[in-house]
Amino acid sequence: MNEATPPKEERSAALSGLGTSRKRVEDARFTQGKGNYVDDIKMAGMLFGDFVRSPYAHARVKSINTEKALALPGVHAVLTAADLEPLGLHWMPTLAGDKQMVLADGKVLFQAQEVAFVVADDRYAAADGVAAVEVEYEELPVLVDPFKAEADDAPVLREDIADQKEGAHGPRRHPNHIFTWESGDRAATEAVLAEADVVAEEMIYYHRTHPCPLEPCGCVASMDKVNGKLTVWGTFQAPHAVRTVASLISGIAEHNIRIVSPDIGGGFGNKVGVYPGYVCSIVASIVTGVPVKWIEDRSDNLMATAFARDYWMKGRISATKDGKITGLHCHTTADHGAFDACADPTKFPAGFMNICTGSYDIPTAYLAVDGIYTNKAPGGVAYRCSFRVTEAAYFIERMIEILAIKLGMDAAELRVKNFIKKEQFPYQSALGWEYDSGDYHTGWDKALKAVGYEALRKEQAERVEAFKRGETRTLLGIGLSHFTEIVGAGPVKNCDILGLGMFDSCEIRIHPTGSAIARLGTISQGQGHATTFAQILASEIGIPAEDITLEEGDTDTAPYGLGTYGSRSTPVAGAAAAMAGRKIRAKAQMIAAYLLEVHDNDIEWDVDRFVVKGSPERFKTMKEIAFASYNQAIPGVEPGLEAVSYYDPPNMTYPFGSYICVMEIDVDTGTTEIRQVYALDDCGTRINPMIIEGQVHGGLTEALAISMGQEIAYDEQGNVTTGTLMDFFVPTAVETPNYQTDYTVTPSPHHPIGAKGVGESPNVGGVPAFSNAVHDAFRAFGLTQSHMPHDHWRIWKTAESLGLHD
Amino acid sequence: MVPGAFNYHRPDTVDGVIGLLGEWGDDARVIAGGHSLIPVMKQRLSDISHLIDLGGVGSLKGIGVDGGTVTIGAMTTQHELISSDALAAAAPIIREASLQIADPQVRYVGTIGGNVANGDPANDMPGLMQTLDATYHLAGPNGARTVAARDFYEAAYFTAREDDEILTAVSFAATGGGYAYEKQKRKIGDYATAAAGVLLSMDGGSCTAASVALTNLSDTPVYCEAAVDILVGSSVDDATISAAVKAAVDVSDPVADTRGPVDFKKYVAGVIVKKAIQSAKARA
Ligand SMILES: Cc1cc2nc3c(=O)[nH]c(=O)nc-3n(C[C@H](O)[C@H](O)[C@H](O)COP(=O)(O)OP(=O)(O)OC[C@H]3O[C@@H](n4cnc5c(N)ncnc54)[C@H](O)[C@@H]3O)c2cc1C
């Protein structure tokens, strides 16, 4: 190395590449209120649209009278299904192969369903118009309980497909039945269960909740009649998919549609699907010839756009007397609401629910999921998780606890006994997945040591005795959770959405002076892509992360990709970035060899430059190579330095972790106090530890919300009783406990940089940790299962039912 | 959700307010902090076409402690109640209760007048005013009058205030002895699942005076006279506390909502009243 070349470590540090806690480049604008969200978009002549929504959960729409609304000053148009029908847009396809009413077509099927769309000068005039539209309803019997959906006297909800015996996912046995999806070997599982020493059986309910992003859904649609181009700025987690779907259903050629996702204030799955608001805004812009904005308010968002979970999971788990698990059976009743609008890969109508064998070596298993229609809002999205993985993780982590009770065993010990062993990876699960890599025992031991598990159990036993003696009214719960996720959808061979393969992409251009712009098919909603993807590229191509601009979300400029959800950005687009970077490097190597007048094979990569092997003083930095690529005629090499990569992942990635929560529970008031939350994550290679920690804090807080109070609840008439933030629990700093994070690193063997994805792990692993803590506190008093959310009154009811009140 | 169109008035005297109320009648409503009123307007639950802002009426603001009587102007914010050291000395229960209302943002704007005049049984101040045996000062076209807080609430959102009157101030005697305001809620920014205010004076091991009232456990705040009768004259031992708690819970009449079913709320009411009595006794 010549004197002028700084040491490797110094040059490496200057890149802020992989493993650096680089500060988020997004934060400067967000913390100064300089973000650019959909509602910040203001255009000349722009109108505002708002919905007339159904007050009823199930009713026939007898008539809609728009006269008074149209007579109001500032109201320009009122769209109803009758107006959309000639365009074929009164219904739209859902991502799950079903169809959904854009505006009420003869009947309404859930409270807050979109009935008419009022277009007016501004949101005030639109709201006046909404209030003036007269709708005559005839109430119909309401179905809220999915277990009553197939009763003889059950009302038929979807009259449009009542006679259809075949749905998008196979046979339908009842007009309110959507699909049955099976995975695994039913007969073998039944046989194992029949012969087992011990079988534990329980109904595990993961209640209906909602992603509730801080920014609700919205869009601005602008049809330019001069050039025939439609531009839609919106809260889209998958802008390219939206463009293709918009083209297919509207008939507008795809090159004439531009979809832009500006800054997005959180998505969590809520912004994956297509909503009536988007369709109506587009139609309204076409009709009026000016841009039309639609922005939901909070209650609209909670009541009408995609919910999450609502899985009734009936489980049976079998084991030998000494605790070796032999079989798992799960039958799930999935409440999908009025339309099946899940955003799952096409071949997976229950998402990846068949990851429900979790972290355990379970030789035989079977899963069946029945999708059911009810008079509730559609959705079923992956709220900060890969498709239905939270449900699966909660199910298995509850079943393990319940089995431990049945066996009279310590639940930590039962887990250790059944974990898939390090040497078993890649591991083929009974329900068909190939887990790429893992080392569960190491992290688990680390977690138990960190919290002082044995001492905690001792303290808990002492507390139970003190409680029995009447010396205290609080109990101690130790919530254990070991989760395995399946993220990074996914391999095109089995993962698509509406026929679009779930690959992703990155395009990179190096500028003459050695800085760069990279564009990806994903879209950040707070994950910090502009920070972390630049770090991947920095390490791959040897230019500092701060010299790389990241762009996402504009379909006119970004390469095609399936967007951001299901922790797929790093596993798929992150891999595409690394691969595009390697293409750049490959071309750079040819250029460097030419400049150094040696053969390609005689130079090697060294952090930020190519060096002649054995002659470290002879090198070309990436910056020099970039300039040369623009100003020198190099034989056999095209000018410029650009690359694009479309990455089709060979497998999913399988992040995992060990979470433990210690909780105090007051049996008289049902209130809880969280004493400790320890979260150990293994997400493979760690790109930016600070961002990982931030993601874990955020995900744990949502997990806390879900397990301890957050729900979308309906009364018997199908009214939403939790439609505002007064009743829908979103924790503030006061309710949020301190978090202790930790990690192990087990890289993914098939991902170019070994990264697995982390954004959703804390939600997947957190919910069972919190819920198990509540259950565990009452274990000594005979509790096996109580349903989430564990809010004050439900905990109180548990204590009451166990006879703990006088 | 946005409100319908309305006219905005900002008079600077009480007479000006009364005049406008007379002029616009049912179409008019006074607005203080707006934290209860504006949500209702956004949901278009009431048709208000004239909003009369009390913010310009200087005489409605301020805290006075004079010869053992505390007077608080209707437009005094909850934040101002918390920050007043004179008030904390004269009636510390006000600070303790105010700190449990909503969150700092709401408290910077929400007023004592709006809180007690609204008639929302979920609000904390009406229960607190029962505890303090406060007097409400009203002004209307026929002049000023007073109503005892304990006589003010008729049913949820129905009070003894006439539509053309406004509340100008509340007053009460400075407190001595022990005090406590206990509240269970689901989260910051939530109304009470159950809350109770207690004042307790002890002399030579015997209770000389007491007051117990409940928040959000009926369609009005509840003053628990029977509980008070049990406490006064007793040593406030465990058995007496249990009896007083039972008497208080007996006069509660909560309704089921997202905070929980009735049996839960009554049980928690008992726990809260007990805590409040114990805490007040410890401070007496
Ligand atoms: C998120 C949130 C949480 C909250 N949590 C709590 C809580 O935990 N506990 C609690 O007690 N409160 C709570 N509140 C209510 C808050 O304290 C309100 O500010 C208060 O109830 C009303 O005061 P205001 O000044 O905002 O009144 P406004 O909203 O302006 O008025 C309320 C009503 O009273 C009438 N009014 C107002 N002033 C007068 C007057 N001087 N004379 C006659 N009529 C009058 C108005 O016409 C209106 O009908 C909460 C509010 C919010 C938004």
Short mmCIF file of N, CA and C in Angstrom, two decimals, chain A residues 25 36 116 120 142 144 158 160 190 213 284 414 421 453 537 595 598 739 770:
data_model
loop_
_atom_site.label_atom_id
_atom_site.label_comp_id
_atom_site.label_asym_id
_atom_site.label_seq_id
_atom_site.Cartn_x
_atom_site.Cartn_y
_atom_site.Cartn_z
N VAL A 25 -31.33 9.63 6.81
CA VAL A 25 -31.30 10.83 5.99
C VAL A 25 -32.70 11.43 5.84
N ASN A 36 -43.45 15.56 2.41
CA ASN A 36 -44.42 15.87 1.37
C ASN A 36 -45.40 14.71 1.27
N ALA A 116 -72.00 6.83 -1.83
CA ALA A 116 -71.96 7.84 -2.91
C ALA A 116 -70.73 8.70 -2.69
N ALA A 120 -66.64 18.31 -4.53
CA ALA A 120 -66.97 19.71 -4.25
C ALA A 120 -65.71 20.56 -4.21
N VAL A 142 -78.39 -8.94 10.34
CA VAL A 142 -76.94 -8.73 10.32
C VAL A 142 -76.20 -9.98 10.79
N VAL A 144 -72.70 -11.07 12.26
CA VAL A 144 -71.38 -10.65 12.78
C VAL A 144 -70.55 -11.84 13.27
N ARG A 158 -73.60 -12.05 0.17
CA ARG A 158 -73.16 -11.75 -1.19
C ARG A 158 -74.13 -12.35 -2.20
N ASP A 160 -74.59 -11.38 -5.07
CA ASP A 160 -73.98 -11.37 -6.41
C ASP A 160 -73.33 -12.70 -6.76
N GLU A 190 -54.19 -36.78 12.16
CA GLU A 190 -55.24 -37.38 13.01
C GLU A 190 -54.71 -38.65 13.67
N PRO A 213 -52.35 3.50 10.48
CA PRO A 213 -51.19 4.37 10.24
C PRO A 213 -51.53 5.80 10.64
N ALA A 284 -63.83 10.75 -10.93
CA ALA A 284 -64.25 12.14 -10.74
C ALA A 284 -63.34 13.10 -11.49
N LEU A 414 -39.84 -26.76 27.61
CA LEU A 414 -40.56 -27.43 26.52
C LEU A 414 -40.10 -26.89 25.17
N LYS A 421 -32.98 -27.87 15.54
CA LYS A 421 -31.57 -27.70 15.92
C LYS A 421 -30.80 -27.02 14.80
N TYR A 453 -33.96 -15.82 34.26
CA TYR A 453 -35.19 -16.59 34.20
C TYR A 453 -35.48 -17.38 35.47
N LEU A 537 -25.52 -0.36 -1.07
CA LEU A 537 -24.81 0.02 -2.30
C LEU A 537 -23.42 0.55 -2.00
N LEU A 595 -7.58 0.74 -17.69
CA LEU A 595 -6.83 1.93 -17.26
C LEU A 595 -5.47 1.54 -16.65
N VAL A 598 -3.74 -3.91 -17.32
CA VAL A 598 -3.53 -5.32 -16.93
C VAL A 598 -4.77 -6.09 -17.33
N TYR A 739 -37.59 -0.73 26.46
CA TYR A 739 -37.27 -1.98 25.76
C TYR A 739 -35.77 -2.25 25.82
N PHE A 770 -46.34 -10.59 25.16
CA PHE A 770 -47.23 -9.84 26.08
C PHE A 770 -48.40 -10.72 26.52
#
